[in-house]
Amino acid sequence: MKDILEIQGVISVNKAPLLSLSIILVLLLPVFSTVFNTASAQQQQTEKKGPYVDQVTFIHRDDENLALEEVKSGNLDAYYFHIPLEAAADAKSDPRVTVYDRTAGSAGLLMNPAPARDGNSLNPFSIKEVRFAMNYLIDRQFVVNEIYKGYGSPLVDPFGIYSPEYLNVIDTVESFGFSYNPGLAEKMITDAMTAAGATKDAASGNKWMFKESPVTVKIMIRLDDASRKSIGELVASKLEESGFTVQKEYGDLTKANTIVYGSNPQDLKWNVYTEGLAGTSVFVKYNPIIPGQMYAPWVGNMPGSQNPSFWNYQNSTLDEITQKIFFANFTSAEDRSRLVNAAVKGGIQESVRIFLAQRTEPFVVSSSLKGVVNDFGAGITSKYSLVNARPSDGKGTLNIGVKQIHQGSWNGIGGLSDTYSRDIFNNVYDSATFRDPYTGEIIPMRTQWTDISTQGPTGKLQVAEDAQTWDPATQKWKDAGPDATATSKVTYKLLYSKWHNGIPMDKSDLLYSQYFTFEWGTNSGSDDQTVDPEYTSSAAPALPLLKGIKFTSDGTLESYVNFWHYDDKEIADFAPAWAAEPWEITAATERLVTDGKFAYSRSQASAKNVDWLDPIVPEHAQAIKEELQQMKSENYVPAALKGIVSVDDAKKRYDASIAWINTHGNAIISNGAFYLDSFNIAGGTITIRAFRDPSYPFEQGHWSAYENPKLATIERVDAARMIEIGKPAEMTVSVQVDGKPSNDALVEYFIFNKDGKVVARGEAKAAQDGSAAGTFRVDLTPENTSKLTPGPSQLKIFANSKYAFRPDISTNTILAVAAGAPGGSNSGGVSTTTPGSNGGQQQQQPQQPAQPSGCLIATAAFGSELTPQVQYLRNFREHYILSTASGAAFMNAFNTVYYSFSPQVADYERQQPWLQATVKTALYPLFGILMASEKAYSVAAGGDAGAVAAGAVASTLIGAVYLWPAALSARLQGRFGIAAKVSLAVMGAAAALIAIGVATTDNSPLLLLAGTSLFVLSAASASAIAVGKLARIGYTALIRQAGRH
């Protein structure tokens, strides 16, 4: 079975056991478009195996600016960390480097929900409502715009807008409607803290107190990441403003590992951590582990890490839901969708882990290096890159800069939990299966399935009687017997090779991996020494699903599992037995751990006060070597391999691994295209070399087909500017794939109402009426449009190529109007060109998602629809204008004009900082005008009378403030007298008021529309003319006065 940790890409990777193929599987190589077969491998023995280059050296460079300069100068060929965001624009125009954007990682907050041990102190984040309030206290848009300089998008869920899973959860995510609202956050915190017995008053300096002591929040801030340091300072500031006493703790990943992940949460050494997650280590179409990894305790990634020595966060509901997702305990795609949405909803409500922003990180590579593959999950750090990299000058070595050279353990059971170690390790290990770097679909790698049989989701098939599983109770292999059944059976052809130490892989390695999963996944009680809380808790739920494996006489492997998926390739991914290291290395580490000298996981090491086993560290490798020597002297054969491996064969393996450790100083022995040659701690380097053994199955260039994704781009959206509520509507979308019009795309649409809720969604269909290729139709039914309310709505279209699931996203504003309103035809329409987010290049920066907003120009000026200024404008529109018939009628007329030009103006404004500043300054008088209008609305007792009063005040003041320069025209001023002009305007306003009254009484939409429009124009014109005349008089007087001097 595929290891949990192999899929998640953010926790540890287990390379020894079956369940321990960890992140690694998700870490590694992309795959071939044609199934590689053994025959072709034999025919190409003369082909050079593995990568193009002979050696890669990873060099510690924690200064991103220095690393960028070294890539420019040629000292480094690439940098495996993002460059400073402020340097990205210049780097993109520098011919010496190529910039690849990676959109996968996230920034957020991990909260400690542990209650205080005694009743004399209070951890505010033990209160669910306080945790949830953080969603409103921190401005996600500010984090994206100011801290990440626009390189990212606001993030609420664990997937993000560019994940194939996002469209599955979009309704749930949008239903929360999160926006920056410190007032609401303050109220939620106050209510919760008061209920918990805390107080806050002037006597305490407006600080929260509990039992006469300040309520202190300890925030762990990463000092080695400038962006996360800024987020930490922002969060600390907001918590202080909320009345908490804040204690800042700064440190790097090592310190964070110790304090946050390695300590008992109830010790309250931390309350909040500015967490950064690297994202999945490979692109995943159906991500089974992310909901559990981010929200559920059983995976071991929540506070307490499932260590029985610690206090642990518990949530049996989320455990049950996410285990069903991971172990495919569903009956259809719809059933799975329901589970994923339930997990995301429950996780957001619990808010132990809060997401703030999905990062778009610019990575740099020397422009002379070809063959780099920008995996949609791992980015350029995917194993696809180095195995396919080709220096244009033909050199055989590469120098890769890395932010950190060693930050955590490299053991595959409870280590490899940081992105820095995985970025290197994924090059030395080949997994059983892998994923297409652009579709996220399963592809064969070292286990190539020849048959997938299933009776799922509800049926069963017969298990071969001699299929075996390990029985921890009897310490023997157990046959399935005549009555055993399973849901699915997969038959594999195994692509063995030699291990890097020269010993051939064989079935003993796979059996030992299978043994380890059962032995260490079973907790038999307090005397059981083969238990690690982190590993055991994640492996145990899988054991009932593994029904047996059988090695056949023709060299294939049969695997029987109680696992089903509507995509049968996912079954093939779950079922294989595979190994990431020789069995003797796993056996040696087992003996060291059960003897109490080391621990596999970080939390267990902390609990037992021993070292976290790390086979790349020379001292730990030496301990493994000494254990191998002891095993040799004992003629030791593990119980799981007795009768399968002879003593002589075991000794040959011990000798080979001992020799490896003597030569290389590490115990990292695997089966990939590179081997780990050396780790220079003092010099800060790790060197890997090409594994050229003829047994290695893949020749040079095997992965070159993945160098360039075939992306979809939205060229145009043809839609009606206004949609009549309750009437059908249609629109067309023009799509290209790989730069050419094509129907090889999946086009989906979502319509959000003015409150940001999804009211309609569906799949656009390729036109079948003889239209050109790449033409997709969106047909909205009367039921769809009836869910809209008058005013602006947002149409969001996602287009994915069938060859690359990275959506191009088009966001358009449509205006919903009452049926029969002028200009409200749902046919015909406006052609809108939308550049979208893909642009056909791997390194294109993705478009940022935006929430619906009718104040497009103001939103562009202030940078976010979540700013108080824009929120004020929207609130005024929705609560004072659209709440009345006359106001709604005027908005219909206003929007017809406004939305004909405002999207284009807003787009241009975002690209021109000077224009943003100018518009922002110009808008400030409007806030005062609207405040005066609110007063008028209240004085007139609201309703239509209040709307008219507010409209009169607003129109008059807008004319006086903004329109008077137009009234300075000499021709306009000279044609009529001031009294005549003002009188005409006043008469127009009076006539408009009469029309509004009649229209309201007779329920006449057209007359109401005409009356409100005339009233606004007349009032604004009268005040503009009056102020213009006064300005001319004042100017003339000043000139005359100056002339006298």
PDB file of N, CA and C in Angstrom, residues 889-925:
ATOM      1  N   ALA A 889     -33.444  50.944  -9.102  1.00  0.00           N
ATOM      2  CA  ALA A 889     -33.673  51.388 -10.479  1.00  0.00           C
ATOM      3  C   ALA A 889     -32.528  52.262 -10.964  1.00  0.00           C
ATOM      4  N   PHE A 890     -32.069  53.170 -10.101  1.00  0.00           N
ATOM      5  CA  PHE A 890     -30.948  54.012 -10.501  1.00  0.00           C
ATOM      6  C   PHE A 890     -29.682  53.181 -10.716  1.00  0.00           C
ATOM      7  N   MET A 891     -29.439  52.206  -9.837  1.00  0.00           N
ATOM      8  CA  MET A 891     -28.242  51.384  -9.979  1.00  0.00           C
ATOM      9  C   MET A 891     -28.263  50.603 -11.289  1.00  0.00           C
ATOM     10  N   ASN A 892     -29.433  50.161 -11.735  1.00  0.00           N
ATOM     11  CA  ASN A 892     -29.502  49.472 -13.023  1.00  0.00           C
ATOM     12  C   ASN A 892     -29.008  50.381 -14.141  1.00  0.00           C
ATOM     13  N   ALA A 893     -29.447  51.636 -14.118  1.00  0.00           N
ATOM     14  CA  ALA A 893     -28.999  52.570 -15.148  1.00  0.00           C
ATOM     15  C   ALA A 893     -27.521  52.894 -14.994  1.00  0.00           C
ATOM     16  N   PHE A 894     -27.105  53.133 -13.744  1.00  0.00           N
ATOM     17  CA  PHE A 894     -25.700  53.464 -13.485  1.00  0.00           C
ATOM     18  C   PHE A 894     -24.767  52.329 -13.902  1.00  0.00           C
ATOM     19  N   ASN A 895     -25.164  51.104 -13.541  1.00  0.00           N
ATOM     20  CA  ASN A 895     -24.306  49.958 -13.844  1.00  0.00           C
ATOM     21  C   ASN A 895     -24.153  49.721 -15.333  1.00  0.00           C
ATOM     22  N   THR A 896     -25.194  50.039 -16.102  1.00  0.00           N
ATOM     23  CA  THR A 896     -25.103  49.876 -17.549  1.00  0.00           C
ATOM     24  C   THR A 896     -23.941  50.678 -18.114  1.00  0.00           C
ATOM     25  N   VAL A 897     -23.771  51.869 -17.571  1.00  0.00           N
ATOM     26  CA  VAL A 897     -22.662  52.713 -18.026  1.00  0.00           C
ATOM     27  C   VAL A 897     -21.359  52.299 -17.351  1.00  0.00           C
ATOM     28  N   TYR A 898     -21.417  52.136 -16.012  1.00  0.00           N
ATOM     29  CA  TYR A 898     -20.197  51.902 -15.231  1.00  0.00           C
ATOM     30  C   TYR A 898     -19.471  50.644 -15.662  1.00  0.00           C
ATOM     31  N   TYR A 899     -20.215  49.560 -15.845  1.00  0.00           N
ATOM     32  CA  TYR A 899     -19.566  48.288 -16.178  1.00  0.00           C
ATOM     33  C   TYR A 899     -19.219  48.159 -17.647  1.00  0.00           C
ATOM     34  N   SER A 900     -19.510  49.172 -18.417  1.00  0.00           N
ATOM     35  CA  SER A 900     -19.055  49.158 -19.807  1.00  0.00           C
ATOM     36  C   SER A 900     -17.600  49.560 -19.922  1.00  0.00           C
ATOM     37  N   PHE A 901     -17.083  50.234 -18.879  1.00  0.00           N
ATOM     38  CA  PHE A 901     -15.695  50.685 -18.958  1.00  0.00           C
ATOM     39  C   PHE A 901     -14.871  50.352 -17.715  1.00  0.00           C
ATOM     40  N   SER A 902     -15.519  50.146 -16.550  1.00  0.00           N
ATOM     41  CA  SER A 902     -14.758  50.029 -15.310  1.00  0.00           C
ATOM     42  C   SER A 902     -13.834  48.816 -15.258  1.00  0.00           C
ATOM     43  N   PRO A 903     -14.176  47.631 -15.807  1.00  0.00           N
ATOM     44  CA  PRO A 903     -13.211  46.527 -15.739  1.00  0.00           C
ATOM     45  C   PRO A 903     -11.897  46.845 -16.440  1.00  0.00           C
ATOM     46  N   GLN A 904     -11.991  47.483 -17.612  1.00  0.00           N
ATOM     47  CA  GLN A 904     -10.773  47.833 -18.341  1.00  0.00           C
ATOM     48  C   GLN A 904      -9.974  48.913 -17.606  1.00  0.00           C
ATOM     49  N   VAL A 905     -10.700  49.900 -17.041  1.00  0.00           N
ATOM     50  CA  VAL A 905     -10.012  50.951 -16.280  1.00  0.00           C
ATOM     51  C   VAL A 905      -9.321  50.367 -15.051  1.00  0.00           C
ATOM     52  N   ALA A 906     -10.019  49.463 -14.350  1.00  0.00           N
ATOM     53  CA  ALA A 906      -9.440  48.858 -13.152  1.00  0.00           C
ATOM     54  C   ALA A 906      -8.195  48.041 -13.486  1.00  0.00           C
ATOM     55  N   ASP A 907      -8.247  47.290 -14.590  1.00  0.00           N
ATOM     56  CA  ASP A 907      -7.069  46.510 -14.993  1.00  0.00           C
ATOM     57  C   ASP A 907      -5.890  47.424 -15.298  1.00  0.00           C
ATOM     58  N   TYR A 908      -6.155  48.508 -16.012  1.00  0.00           N
ATOM     59  CA  TYR A 908      -5.078  49.449 -16.345  1.00  0.00           C
ATOM     60  C   TYR A 908      -4.557  50.124 -15.084  1.00  0.00           C
ATOM     61  N   GLU A 909      -5.480  50.449 -14.177  1.00  0.00           N
ATOM     62  CA  GLU A 909      -5.104  51.135 -12.938  1.00  0.00           C
ATOM     63  C   GLU A 909      -4.144  50.289 -12.110  1.00  0.00           C
ATOM     64  N   ARG A 910      -4.378  48.971 -12.046  1.00  0.00           N
ATOM     65  CA  ARG A 910      -3.505  48.101 -11.265  1.00  0.00           C
ATOM     66  C   ARG A 910      -2.081  48.095 -11.788  1.00  0.00           C
ATOM     67  N   GLN A 911      -1.925  48.369 -13.061  1.00  0.00           N
ATOM     68  CA  GLN A 911      -0.593  48.347 -13.674  1.00  0.00           C
ATOM     69  C   GLN A 911       0.122  49.694 -13.562  1.00  0.00           C
ATOM     70  N   GLN A 912      -0.590  50.725 -13.068  1.00  0.00           N
ATOM     71  CA  GLN A 912      -0.024  52.069 -13.008  1.00  0.00           C
ATOM     72  C   GLN A 912      -0.075  52.599 -11.575  1.00  0.00           C
ATOM     73  N   PRO A 913       1.003  52.474 -10.824  1.00  0.00           N
ATOM     74  CA  PRO A 913       0.993  52.934  -9.425  1.00  0.00           C
ATOM     75  C   PRO A 913       0.599  54.401  -9.270  1.00  0.00           C
ATOM     76  N   TRP A 914       1.048  55.255 -10.211  1.00  0.00           N
ATOM     77  CA  TRP A 914       0.698  56.676 -10.099  1.00  0.00           C
ATOM     78  C   TRP A 914      -0.811  56.882 -10.212  1.00  0.00           C
ATOM     79  N   LEU A 915      -1.451  56.096 -11.079  1.00  0.00           N
ATOM     80  CA  LEU A 915      -2.896  56.219 -11.250  1.00  0.00           C
ATOM     81  C   LEU A 915      -3.624  55.704 -10.020  1.00  0.00           C
ATOM     82  N   GLN A 916      -3.120  54.595  -9.430  1.00  0.00           N
ATOM     83  CA  GLN A 916      -3.723  54.097  -8.199  1.00  0.00           C
ATOM     84  C   GLN A 916      -3.701  55.157  -7.109  1.00  0.00           C
ATOM     85  N   ALA A 917      -2.545  55.814  -6.952  1.00  0.00           N
ATOM     86  CA  ALA A 917      -2.417  56.844  -5.923  1.00  0.00           C
ATOM     87  C   ALA A 917      -3.349  58.015  -6.193  1.00  0.00           C
ATOM     88  N   THR A 918      -3.471  58.398  -7.457  1.00  0.00           N
ATOM     89  CA  THR A 918      -4.337  59.521  -7.822  1.00  0.00           C
ATOM     90  C   THR A 918      -5.794  59.202  -7.539  1.00  0.00           C
ATOM     91  N   VAL A 919      -6.236  58.031  -7.960  1.00  0.00           N
ATOM     92  CA  VAL A 919      -7.632  57.638  -7.741  1.00  0.00           C
ATOM     93  C   VAL A 919      -7.921  57.517  -6.247  1.00  0.00           C
ATOM     94  N   LYS A 920      -6.976  56.938  -5.517  1.00  0.00           N
ATOM     95  CA  LYS A 920      -7.171  56.788  -4.075  1.00  0.00           C
ATOM     96  C   LYS A 920      -7.388  58.149  -3.416  1.00  0.00           C
ATOM     97  N   THR A 921      -6.545  59.113  -3.781  1.00  0.00           N
ATOM     98  CA  THR A 921      -6.679  60.461  -3.212  1.00  0.00           C
ATOM     99  C   THR A 921      -8.013  61.092  -3.598  1.00  0.00           C
ATOM    100  N   ALA A 922      -8.400  60.884  -4.862  1.00  0.00           N
ATOM    101  CA  ALA A 922      -9.643  61.473  -5.340  1.00  0.00           C
ATOM    102  C   ALA A 922     -10.880  60.875  -4.680  1.00  0.00           C
ATOM    103  N   LEU A 923     -10.768  59.638  -4.199  1.00  0.00           N
ATOM    104  CA  LEU A 923     -11.932  58.974  -3.614  1.00  0.00           C
ATOM    105  C   LEU A 923     -12.207  59.413  -2.172  1.00  0.00           C
ATOM    106  N   TYR A 924     -11.225  59.957  -1.490  1.00  0.00           N
ATOM    107  CA  TYR A 924     -11.432  60.256  -0.076  1.00  0.00           C
ATOM    108  C   TYR A 924     -12.574  61.247   0.176  1.00  0.00           C
ATOM    109  N   PRO A 925     -12.748  62.326  -0.641  1.00  0.00           N
ATOM    110  CA  PRO A 925     -13.913  63.195  -0.414  1.00  0.00           C
ATOM    111  C   PRO A 925     -15.242  62.443  -0.520  1.00  0.00           C
TER     112      PRO A 925
END
